[in-house]
Short mmCIF file of C-alpha atoms and ligand atoms in Angstrom, two decimals:
data_model
loop_
_atom_site.label_atom_id
_atom_site.label_comp_id
_atom_site.label_asym_id
_atom_site.label_seq_id
_atom_site.Cartn_x
_atom_site.Cartn_y
_atom_site.Cartn_z
CA MET I 1 106.87 87.80 58.06
CA VAL I 2 107.61 84.73 59.73
CA SER I 3 106.41 81.68 57.96
CA GLN I 4 103.74 79.56 59.56
CA GLN I 5 104.35 76.09 59.94
CA PRO I 6 102.05 73.86 58.13
CA ALA I 7 100.33 71.79 60.95
CA ARG I 8 101.50 73.03 64.28
CA GLU I 9 100.40 70.73 67.20
CA GLN I 10 97.97 71.32 69.56
CA TRP I 11 97.19 70.25 73.17
CA GLY I 12 94.52 67.66 72.88
CA SER I 13 91.64 69.17 75.23
CA ARG I 14 90.96 72.55 77.09
CA LEU I 15 92.25 70.38 80.03
CA GLY I 16 95.66 69.56 78.41
CA PHE I 17 96.40 73.15 78.23
CA MET I 18 96.32 74.13 81.49
CA LEU I 19 97.86 70.55 83.11
CA ALA I 20 100.78 71.55 80.44
CA ALA I 21 101.14 74.89 81.64
CA LEU I 22 100.54 73.76 85.23
CA GLY I 23 103.64 70.89 84.56
CA SER I 24 105.93 73.44 83.33
CA ALA I 25 104.95 75.86 86.25
CA VAL I 26 104.99 73.00 89.32
CA GLY I 27 108.83 71.72 89.46
CA LEU I 28 111.97 71.67 91.46
CA GLY I 29 111.09 75.76 91.69
CA ASN I 30 108.34 75.13 94.18
CA ILE I 31 110.07 72.97 96.42
CA TRP I 32 113.96 72.75 96.08
CA ARG I 33 114.51 76.48 95.32
CA PHE I 34 111.33 78.37 96.48
CA SER I 35 112.60 76.24 100.34
CA TYR I 36 116.29 77.46 99.97
CA VAL I 37 115.80 80.80 98.93
CA ALA I 38 112.88 81.64 101.47
CA GLY I 39 115.59 79.84 103.96
CA GLU I 40 118.83 82.19 102.76
CA SER I 41 115.78 85.28 102.70
CA GLY I 42 114.56 85.23 105.67
CA GLY I 43 111.25 83.66 105.55
CA ALA I 44 108.10 85.43 106.19
CA ALA I 45 109.09 89.02 104.58
CA PHE I 46 110.17 87.26 101.87
CA LEU I 47 107.21 85.17 101.43
CA LEU I 48 105.16 88.32 101.81
CA ILE I 49 106.85 89.91 99.07
CA TYR I 50 106.77 86.94 97.18
CA MET I 51 102.98 86.89 97.01
CA LEU I 52 102.79 90.64 96.13
CA CYS I 53 104.98 89.53 93.10
CA ILE I 54 102.66 87.13 92.06
CA ILE I 55 99.54 89.07 92.01
CA ALA I 56 100.48 92.27 90.78
CA ILE I 57 103.60 91.68 88.61
CA GLY I 58 103.71 87.67 87.79
CA LEU I 59 99.79 87.53 87.34
CA PRO I 60 99.23 89.97 84.31
CA ILE I 61 102.31 88.71 82.82
CA LEU I 62 101.57 85.13 82.73
CA MET I 63 98.42 86.31 80.89
CA ALA I 64 100.39 88.29 78.62
CA GLU I 65 102.24 85.27 77.86
CA PHE I 66 99.26 82.89 77.33
CA THR I 67 98.06 85.92 75.28
CA ILE I 68 101.17 86.24 72.86
CA GLY I 69 101.61 82.97 72.05
CA ARG I 70 97.88 81.95 71.29
CA ARG I 71 97.27 84.96 68.86
CA ALA I 72 100.71 84.62 67.04
CA GLN I 73 100.91 80.44 67.57
CA LEU I 74 104.47 80.93 66.83
CA ASP I 75 107.65 80.25 69.06
CA VAL I 76 108.87 82.74 71.55
CA VAL I 77 111.35 84.67 68.97
CA GLY I 78 108.74 83.98 65.72
CA SER I 79 105.98 85.82 68.19
CA PHE I 80 107.39 88.81 68.72
CA GLN I 81 108.28 88.99 64.76
CA SER I 82 104.96 87.97 63.63
CA LEU I 83 103.37 91.06 66.10
CA ALA I 84 105.25 93.48 65.33
CA PRO I 85 107.85 93.02 62.28
CA GLY I 86 111.16 94.87 62.63
CA LYS I 87 110.50 96.26 66.22
CA PRO I 88 113.19 95.40 68.95
CA TRP I 89 110.30 93.33 70.96
CA VAL I 90 111.96 90.72 69.73
CA ILE I 91 114.89 90.83 72.21
CA ALA I 92 112.78 89.46 74.71
CA GLY I 93 112.20 86.39 72.29
CA PHE I 94 116.41 86.11 71.95
CA MET I 95 116.80 86.54 75.80
CA GLY I 96 114.53 84.16 76.17
CA VAL I 97 115.86 81.14 74.09
CA ALA I 98 119.13 81.76 76.04
CA SER I 99 117.48 81.90 79.23
CA ALA I 100 115.83 78.23 78.22
CA PHE I 101 119.42 77.12 77.73
CA ILE I 102 121.07 78.86 80.93
CA ILE I 103 117.78 77.62 82.95
CA LEU I 104 117.59 73.95 82.23
CA ALA I 105 121.90 73.18 82.55
CA PHE I 106 121.52 74.25 86.18
CA TYR I 107 118.24 72.79 86.71
CA GLY I 108 119.16 69.70 85.39
CA VAL I 109 121.83 69.34 87.86
CA ALA I 110 119.27 69.34 90.56
CA ALA I 111 116.51 67.12 88.98
CA GLY I 112 119.98 64.88 88.62
CA TRP I 113 119.94 65.09 92.67
CA SER I 114 116.21 64.32 92.92
CA LEU I 115 116.73 61.27 90.65
CA PHE I 116 119.61 59.90 92.45
CA TYR I 117 117.42 60.36 95.64
CA PHE I 118 114.62 58.57 94.52
CA PHE I 119 116.95 55.12 93.35
CA GLN I 120 118.36 55.63 96.49
CA TYR I 121 115.20 54.85 98.51
CA VAL I 122 114.36 52.43 95.60
CA PHE I 123 117.43 50.53 97.41
CA GLY I 124 116.74 51.04 100.98
CA GLY I 125 116.99 54.89 101.42
CA LEU I 126 119.80 56.43 103.42
CA ASN I 127 121.11 55.99 106.96
CA VAL I 128 121.14 59.63 108.57
CA ALA I 129 120.49 58.16 111.87
CA ALA I 130 123.77 59.75 112.83
CA GLU I 131 124.07 63.57 113.91
CA GLY I 132 124.73 65.43 110.09
CA ALA I 133 124.70 62.51 108.45
CA SER I 134 121.97 63.71 105.83
CA ALA I 135 124.26 66.88 105.31
CA ASP I 136 127.10 64.87 104.74
CA PHE I 137 125.74 62.11 102.41
CA PHE I 138 124.31 65.38 100.09
CA VAL I 139 127.93 67.04 100.28
CA ASN I 140 129.70 63.64 99.55
CA PHE I 141 127.42 63.10 96.57
CA HIS I 142 127.17 66.45 95.18
CA THR I 143 130.73 67.17 95.41
CA SER I 144 131.83 64.06 93.39
CA PRO I 145 132.68 64.85 89.82
CA ILE I 146 130.94 62.14 87.99
CA HIS I 147 128.56 60.77 89.88
CA PRO I 148 126.13 63.51 89.61
CA LEU I 149 126.83 63.96 86.01
CA PHE I 150 125.53 60.81 85.50
CA TRP I 151 121.96 61.74 86.82
CA GLN I 152 122.15 64.73 85.20
CA PHE I 153 122.41 62.80 82.40
CA ALA I 154 119.31 60.63 82.83
CA PHE I 155 117.28 63.55 83.60
CA MET I 156 118.15 65.52 80.64
CA ALA I 157 117.85 62.12 78.30
CA THR I 158 114.42 62.21 79.52
CA VAL I 159 113.21 65.20 78.92
CA THR I 160 115.37 65.35 75.06
CA GLY I 161 113.24 61.77 74.34
CA ILE I 162 109.85 63.33 75.59
CA VAL I 163 110.81 66.60 73.56
CA PHE I 164 111.59 63.76 70.74
CA VAL I 165 108.33 62.31 70.87
CA GLY I 166 106.27 65.31 70.66
CA VAL I 167 105.15 67.86 73.55
CA LYS I 168 101.68 66.69 73.40
CA LYS I 169 102.15 63.22 73.32
CA GLY I 170 104.98 63.33 75.48
CA ILE I 171 103.63 65.56 78.50
CA GLU I 172 99.80 65.95 78.55
CA ALA I 173 98.91 62.35 79.90
CA SER I 174 101.51 62.03 83.01
CA ASN I 175 100.82 65.46 84.34
CA LYS I 176 96.89 64.36 84.31
CA PHE I 177 98.24 61.47 87.10
CA LEU I 178 101.53 62.45 88.84
CA MET I 179 100.77 66.32 89.63
CA PRO I 180 97.72 65.22 91.69
CA LEU I 181 99.81 62.81 93.65
CA LEU I 182 102.58 65.04 93.93
CA ALA I 183 99.76 67.57 95.49
CA ILE I 184 98.39 64.78 97.66
CA LEU I 185 101.85 63.74 98.80
CA VAL I 186 103.40 66.63 99.91
CA LEU I 187 100.04 67.95 101.95
CA ILE I 188 100.19 64.62 103.63
CA LEU I 189 104.30 65.15 104.86
CA ALA I 190 103.15 68.78 105.69
CA GLY I 191 100.84 67.54 107.89
CA TYR I 192 103.20 64.97 108.97
CA SER I 193 106.08 67.80 109.47
CA MET I 194 103.56 70.02 111.15
CA THR I 195 103.51 67.58 114.50
CA LEU I 196 107.33 67.76 114.33
CA SER I 197 108.28 69.47 117.77
CA GLY I 198 109.90 72.64 115.70
CA ALA I 199 106.66 72.85 113.72
CA GLY I 200 105.94 76.37 115.79
CA GLU I 201 109.08 78.04 114.95
CA ALA I 202 108.87 77.10 111.32
CA PHE I 203 105.32 78.41 111.73
CA SER I 204 106.93 82.11 112.86
CA PHE I 205 109.71 81.39 110.34
CA LEU I 206 107.09 81.38 107.66
CA PHE I 207 104.30 83.64 108.45
CA SER I 208 105.04 86.35 111.03
CA PRO I 209 107.77 89.15 109.26
CA ASP I 210 110.37 90.53 111.09
CA TRP I 211 109.41 93.90 109.51
CA SER I 212 112.93 95.43 110.12
CA ALA I 213 113.97 92.49 106.99
CA LEU I 214 112.25 94.95 104.53
CA THR I 215 114.64 97.27 104.41
CA ASP I 216 117.07 94.61 102.74
CA PRO I 217 117.05 95.37 99.50
CA ALA I 218 118.26 91.53 98.38
CA ILE I 219 115.34 89.98 99.50
CA TYR I 220 112.91 92.19 96.84
CA LEU I 221 115.03 90.79 94.41
CA ALA I 222 115.13 87.43 95.85
CA ALA I 223 111.54 87.43 96.06
CA MET I 224 110.59 88.81 92.21
CA SER I 225 113.18 86.38 90.95
CA GLN I 226 111.62 83.46 93.09
CA ALA I 227 107.69 84.58 91.63
CA PHE I 228 109.08 84.61 88.23
CA PHE I 229 111.04 81.72 88.04
CA SER I 230 108.31 79.52 89.73
CA LEU I 231 105.78 80.46 87.15
CA SER I 232 107.98 80.07 84.46
CA LEU I 233 107.51 83.22 83.83
CA GLY I 234 109.50 86.09 81.60
CA MET I 235 110.81 83.54 78.79
CA GLY I 236 108.05 82.45 76.70
CA ALA I 237 108.29 78.71 77.83
CA LEU I 238 104.22 79.93 77.99
CA ILE I 239 104.19 81.95 75.09
CA THR I 240 105.55 78.48 73.36
CA TYR I 241 103.03 76.84 75.30
CA GLY I 242 100.24 79.27 74.31
CA SER I 243 100.84 78.80 70.79
CA TYR I 244 99.56 75.06 70.92
CA LEU I 245 96.48 76.54 71.83
CA SER I 246 93.22 77.02 69.78
CA LYS I 247 90.45 79.54 70.63
CA LYS I 248 88.59 77.46 72.84
CA GLU I 249 90.46 78.18 76.03
CA LYS I 250 89.41 81.09 78.16
CA LEU I 251 92.87 82.62 78.98
CA PRO I 252 92.23 84.13 82.33
CA GLY I 253 90.88 81.36 83.91
CA ALA I 254 93.53 79.12 83.25
CA ALA I 255 96.60 82.19 84.16
CA VAL I 256 94.42 82.37 87.68
CA GLY I 257 94.37 78.58 87.96
CA VAL I 258 98.29 77.92 87.36
CA ALA I 259 99.35 81.19 89.47
CA SER I 260 97.36 80.03 92.16
CA MET I 261 97.84 76.00 92.25
CA ASP I 262 101.55 77.02 91.92
CA SER I 263 101.62 79.60 95.09
CA LEU I 264 99.63 76.77 96.76
CA PHE I 265 102.57 73.99 96.11
CA ALA I 266 105.22 76.70 97.10
CA ILE I 267 103.40 77.30 100.37
CA VAL I 268 102.60 73.50 101.01
CA ALA I 269 105.63 72.79 100.66
CA GLY I 270 107.39 75.54 102.39
CA LEU I 271 104.86 73.84 105.43
CA MET I 272 106.52 70.40 104.81
CA ILE I 273 110.25 71.93 104.95
CA PHE I 274 110.81 74.71 107.61
CA PRO I 275 109.10 72.75 110.75
CA ALA I 276 111.68 69.62 110.02
CA VAL I 277 114.45 72.33 109.24
CA PHE I 278 114.28 73.53 112.96
CA THR I 279 113.10 70.45 114.38
CA PHE I 280 116.22 68.78 113.14
CA GLY I 281 118.53 71.46 113.54
CA ILE I 282 119.41 72.26 110.03
CA ALA I 283 119.94 76.08 108.90
CA PRO I 284 117.44 77.40 106.94
CA ASP I 285 120.10 79.00 104.80
CA SER I 286 121.83 75.80 104.14
CA GLY I 287 121.54 76.86 100.19
CA PRO I 288 120.43 74.63 97.77
CA GLY I 289 120.97 71.55 99.32
CA LEU I 290 118.13 72.30 101.81
CA VAL I 291 115.53 70.08 101.00
CA PHE I 292 118.01 67.48 100.28
CA ILE I 293 119.38 67.05 103.50
CA THR I 294 116.19 68.20 105.43
CA LEU I 295 113.55 65.83 103.25
CA PRO I 296 115.77 62.55 104.48
CA GLU I 297 115.33 63.52 108.25
CA ILE I 298 111.64 63.42 107.39
CA PHE I 299 111.50 60.02 106.14
CA SER I 300 113.96 58.46 108.60
CA SER I 301 111.66 59.59 111.40
CA MET I 302 108.39 58.20 109.96
CA SER I 303 107.31 54.51 109.43
CA LEU I 304 107.18 53.75 106.26
CA GLY I 305 109.78 56.17 105.73
CA THR I 306 111.54 54.84 102.52
CA ILE I 307 107.65 54.43 100.81
CA TYR I 308 107.42 57.95 101.23
CA GLY I 309 110.67 58.70 100.34
CA LEU I 310 110.65 56.71 97.02
CA THR I 311 107.47 57.98 96.05
CA PHE I 312 107.83 61.66 96.76
CA PHE I 313 111.56 61.50 94.57
CA PHE I 314 109.52 59.67 92.30
CA LEU I 315 107.23 62.49 91.86
CA LEU I 316 109.64 65.29 92.22
CA SER I 317 111.57 64.14 89.57
CA ALA I 318 108.40 63.68 87.59
CA ALA I 319 107.35 67.49 88.27
CA ALA I 320 110.93 68.21 87.67
CA ILE I 321 110.66 66.08 84.14
CA SER I 322 107.18 67.99 82.73
CA SER I 323 109.26 71.51 84.06
CA GLY I 324 111.92 70.35 81.80
CA VAL I 325 110.18 69.72 78.96
CA SER I 326 108.46 73.46 78.67
CA LEU I 327 112.22 74.73 79.05
CA LEU I 328 113.61 72.75 76.26
CA GLU I 329 110.56 73.20 73.80
CA VAL I 330 111.24 77.03 73.93
CA ALA I 331 114.66 76.56 72.25
CA VAL I 332 112.84 73.74 70.22
CA ALA I 333 110.56 75.02 68.67
CA TYR I 334 112.23 78.32 67.94
CA PHE I 335 115.09 75.99 65.89
CA MET I 336 112.88 73.86 63.78
CA ARG I 337 111.13 77.39 62.72
CA GLN I 338 114.19 79.27 62.25
CA PHE I 339 116.32 76.74 60.87
CA GLU I 340 113.70 74.02 59.57
CA TRP I 341 114.89 71.19 61.59
CA SER I 342 112.83 68.13 62.12
CA ARG I 343 111.64 68.04 65.76
CA GLN I 344 113.71 64.98 66.44
CA LYS I 345 116.87 66.87 65.39
CA ALA I 346 116.43 70.14 67.25
CA ALA I 347 115.84 68.16 70.56
CA LEU I 348 118.80 65.95 70.03
CA ILE I 349 121.17 68.46 69.29
CA ILE I 350 119.69 70.92 71.35
CA GLY I 351 119.81 68.49 74.67
CA SER I 352 123.07 67.64 74.18
CA ILE I 353 124.23 71.38 74.34
CA ILE I 354 122.23 71.87 77.43
CA PHE I 355 123.52 68.83 79.39
CA LEU I 356 127.36 70.27 78.41
CA LEU I 357 126.33 73.33 79.59
CA GLY I 358 125.02 71.75 82.84
CA ILE I 359 128.63 69.84 83.82
CA PRO I 360 130.73 73.11 84.97
CA ALA I 361 127.42 74.13 86.69
CA SER I 362 127.61 70.71 88.70
CA LEU I 363 131.57 70.76 89.07
CA GLY I 364 131.23 74.60 90.02
CA LEU I 365 129.42 73.06 93.70
CA GLY I 366 132.53 70.66 93.85
CA VAL I 367 135.84 70.06 92.58
CA TRP I 368 135.19 74.00 90.79
CA SER I 369 134.21 75.67 93.34
CA ASP I 370 136.85 77.68 93.99
CA ILE I 371 135.95 79.27 90.89
CA THR I 372 133.83 82.54 90.73
CA VAL I 373 131.59 84.50 87.83
CA ILE I 374 129.77 86.59 88.55
CA GLY I 375 130.00 88.86 92.13
CA GLY I 376 131.56 85.95 94.14
CA ARG I 377 128.92 82.91 92.69
CA ASP I 378 130.03 79.84 91.82
CA ILE I 379 128.80 78.58 88.34
CA PHE I 380 125.86 77.08 89.34
CA ASP I 381 124.73 80.75 91.05
CA SER I 382 126.21 82.49 88.43
CA MET I 383 124.24 81.05 85.72
CA ASP I 384 121.03 80.85 88.57
CA PHE I 385 121.85 84.25 88.86
CA LEU I 386 121.87 85.63 85.09
CA ALA I 387 118.37 83.90 84.09
CA SER I 388 116.48 84.38 87.32
CA TYR I 389 117.75 87.70 88.45
CA ILE I 390 118.32 89.24 85.40
CA PHE I 391 116.77 87.69 82.55
CA LEU I 392 113.23 86.51 83.62
CA PRO I 393 112.36 90.11 85.21
CA LEU I 394 113.75 92.11 81.95
CA GLY I 395 112.20 89.46 79.81
CA GLY I 396 108.76 90.15 81.44
CA MET I 397 109.55 93.51 81.31
CA ILE I 398 109.42 93.67 77.77
CA ILE I 399 106.40 91.15 77.74
CA ALA I 400 104.38 93.73 79.70
CA LEU I 401 105.51 97.07 78.08
CA PHE I 402 104.73 94.91 74.76
CA VAL I 403 101.53 94.19 75.16
CA GLY I 404 100.44 96.79 77.20
CA TRP I 405 102.17 99.55 74.71
CA GLY I 406 102.93 97.68 71.70
CA TRP I 407 99.12 96.63 71.29
CA LYS I 408 96.06 98.30 70.32
CA LYS I 409 93.98 98.04 73.17
CA ALA I 410 91.57 96.98 71.73
CA ASP I 411 93.29 93.76 70.18
CA ALA I 412 94.60 92.91 73.70
CA PHE I 413 91.30 92.88 75.08
CA GLU I 414 90.14 90.32 71.66
CA ALA I 415 93.37 88.27 72.10
CA SER I 416 93.59 87.98 75.76
CA ASP I 417 89.68 87.32 76.33
CA PHE I 418 89.21 90.02 78.88
CA GLY I 419 87.24 92.02 76.35
CA ASP I 420 86.81 95.61 77.50
CA THR I 421 85.76 94.96 80.93
CA VAL I 422 87.11 96.27 84.52
CA LEU I 423 89.39 93.20 84.97
CA GLY I 424 90.69 93.83 81.22
CA ASN I 425 91.24 97.83 81.70
CA ILE I 426 93.19 96.68 85.16
CA TRP I 427 95.11 94.25 83.48
CA ILE I 428 96.18 96.68 80.64
CA TRP I 429 97.62 98.98 83.24
CA LEU I 430 99.31 96.48 85.50
CA LEU I 431 101.08 95.86 82.60
CA ARG I 432 101.74 98.85 80.89
CA VAL I 433 102.49 100.86 84.52
CA PHE I 434 103.03 98.91 87.41
CA ALA I 435 104.36 95.62 86.52
CA PRO I 436 106.90 97.23 84.93
CA LEU I 437 107.72 99.62 86.95
CA GLY I 438 107.65 97.66 89.90
CA ILE I 439 110.31 95.33 88.17
CA LEU I 440 112.13 98.47 86.65
CA LEU I 441 112.64 99.81 90.73
CA VAL I 442 113.07 96.37 92.04
CA PHE I 443 116.40 96.26 89.71
CA LEU I 444 117.43 100.07 90.93
CA TYR I 445 116.66 99.23 94.90
CA SER I 446 118.77 95.88 94.98
CA THR I 447 121.74 97.36 93.01
CA GLY I 448 121.32 100.31 95.35
CA ILE I 449 120.94 103.40 92.65
CA TRP I 450 117.91 103.65 94.49
CA THR I 451 116.63 103.72 98.13
CA PHE I 452 113.71 104.18 100.48
N1 LIG S 501 108.71 76.98 86.94
C1 LIG S 501 110.04 75.86 87.25
C2 LIG S 501 109.92 75.19 88.30
O1 LIG S 501 108.93 75.89 89.29
C3 LIG S 501 111.13 75.96 86.50
C4 LIG S 501 111.02 76.69 85.06
C5 LIG S 501 111.16 78.10 84.88
C6 LIG S 501 109.96 76.17 84.13
C7 LIG S 501 111.12 78.92 83.68
C8 LIG S 501 109.80 76.88 82.50
C9 LIG S 501 111.02 77.85 82.56
O2 LIG S 501 110.06 74.30 88.72
NA1 NA S 502 106.89 76.54 90.45
#
């Protein structure tokens, strides 16, 4: 058995949990990662598969994570150990903790870029008047060895500070104001962007699929990984957050709320980015720099662009912080229980380690870009590949099988608030068969073992 900690922190209100889970979900994944992955994967076909993955795989597993966390009231490793002592399911817990280290390491690098752009706009913005200037600016910045590390450090220090103080005190309040503001701003910018001359091209890029693209195995894995990454799924972030939840909240409503808000954010972000991509002649497959190259073009073409730029990058950084907090919290909650560390000690030690792990990711885009690790990928992409393409879907598969087959059906119905209803049964069968099989087929298809 796993020992319960005496007084587990809890969310302050029903809304508090929903906001925290949303705060974890909505982040750089929706704007930065979504845009460049969609851009590399051809747009509409990717978006279609992405949405299918959200509904048929992501949503049921999201529910499963909430259910596990609230039932066990423990961190991701402890949850499996207490609900199924001595069983191998706990491997998903350890993979989750490992993913927290890896994802936050490279996430911190990109979040640092966002912080840097914020300060850049505070001091007047970027001069992107010349053609290609915003791309040059980004490349100069992120390939320089030391400069991005400074901002990555600033981001990690903030995230560590919030986890140090305690999740509940640290993030509930900020999510309540900043996330709705980000939503409004992204909507305004999307509205503006759609008046640009490239809007038509962007629309067909995003919404009219090139069906032949569906035979490209790579986009299935890219879309499924993006679904997991964006929903903060498959690594126990939402198990951990669910564990700070008391019995009052109705889980299915919260799960649907998080999944739909997160997807809306991504789609509106696409409407903000791609019209500008086509208007300003930026390549959709520009990679991780895409939004950092595109957005300055939007802002410089707007009146009051500096104000918009400053506000946007402030709010994007805030969204990245609340996602980073949920990543760090997965590891901190585990180390606190397992090694009886204080929250403060765990936050400081793990936050520092993750900062150090992020340094090679940052350098891998610049001075170390010759170093390739997994399949020709640089260090940054390799970390993303290992965590987002392998660990998250695999962890999600284990979580689905665990609730689907490792629990008594009646327990799963009760713990999830579904009860023995039609929806409850659909959920269970999605977990038992559809979601794990879907993940397996995507894995097999993308490795070329299975084709159709
Ligand atoms: N979902 C977050 C985002 O979209 C990133 C994240 C992934 C957070 C995994 C926690 C766990 O930015
Ligand atoms: Na997201």
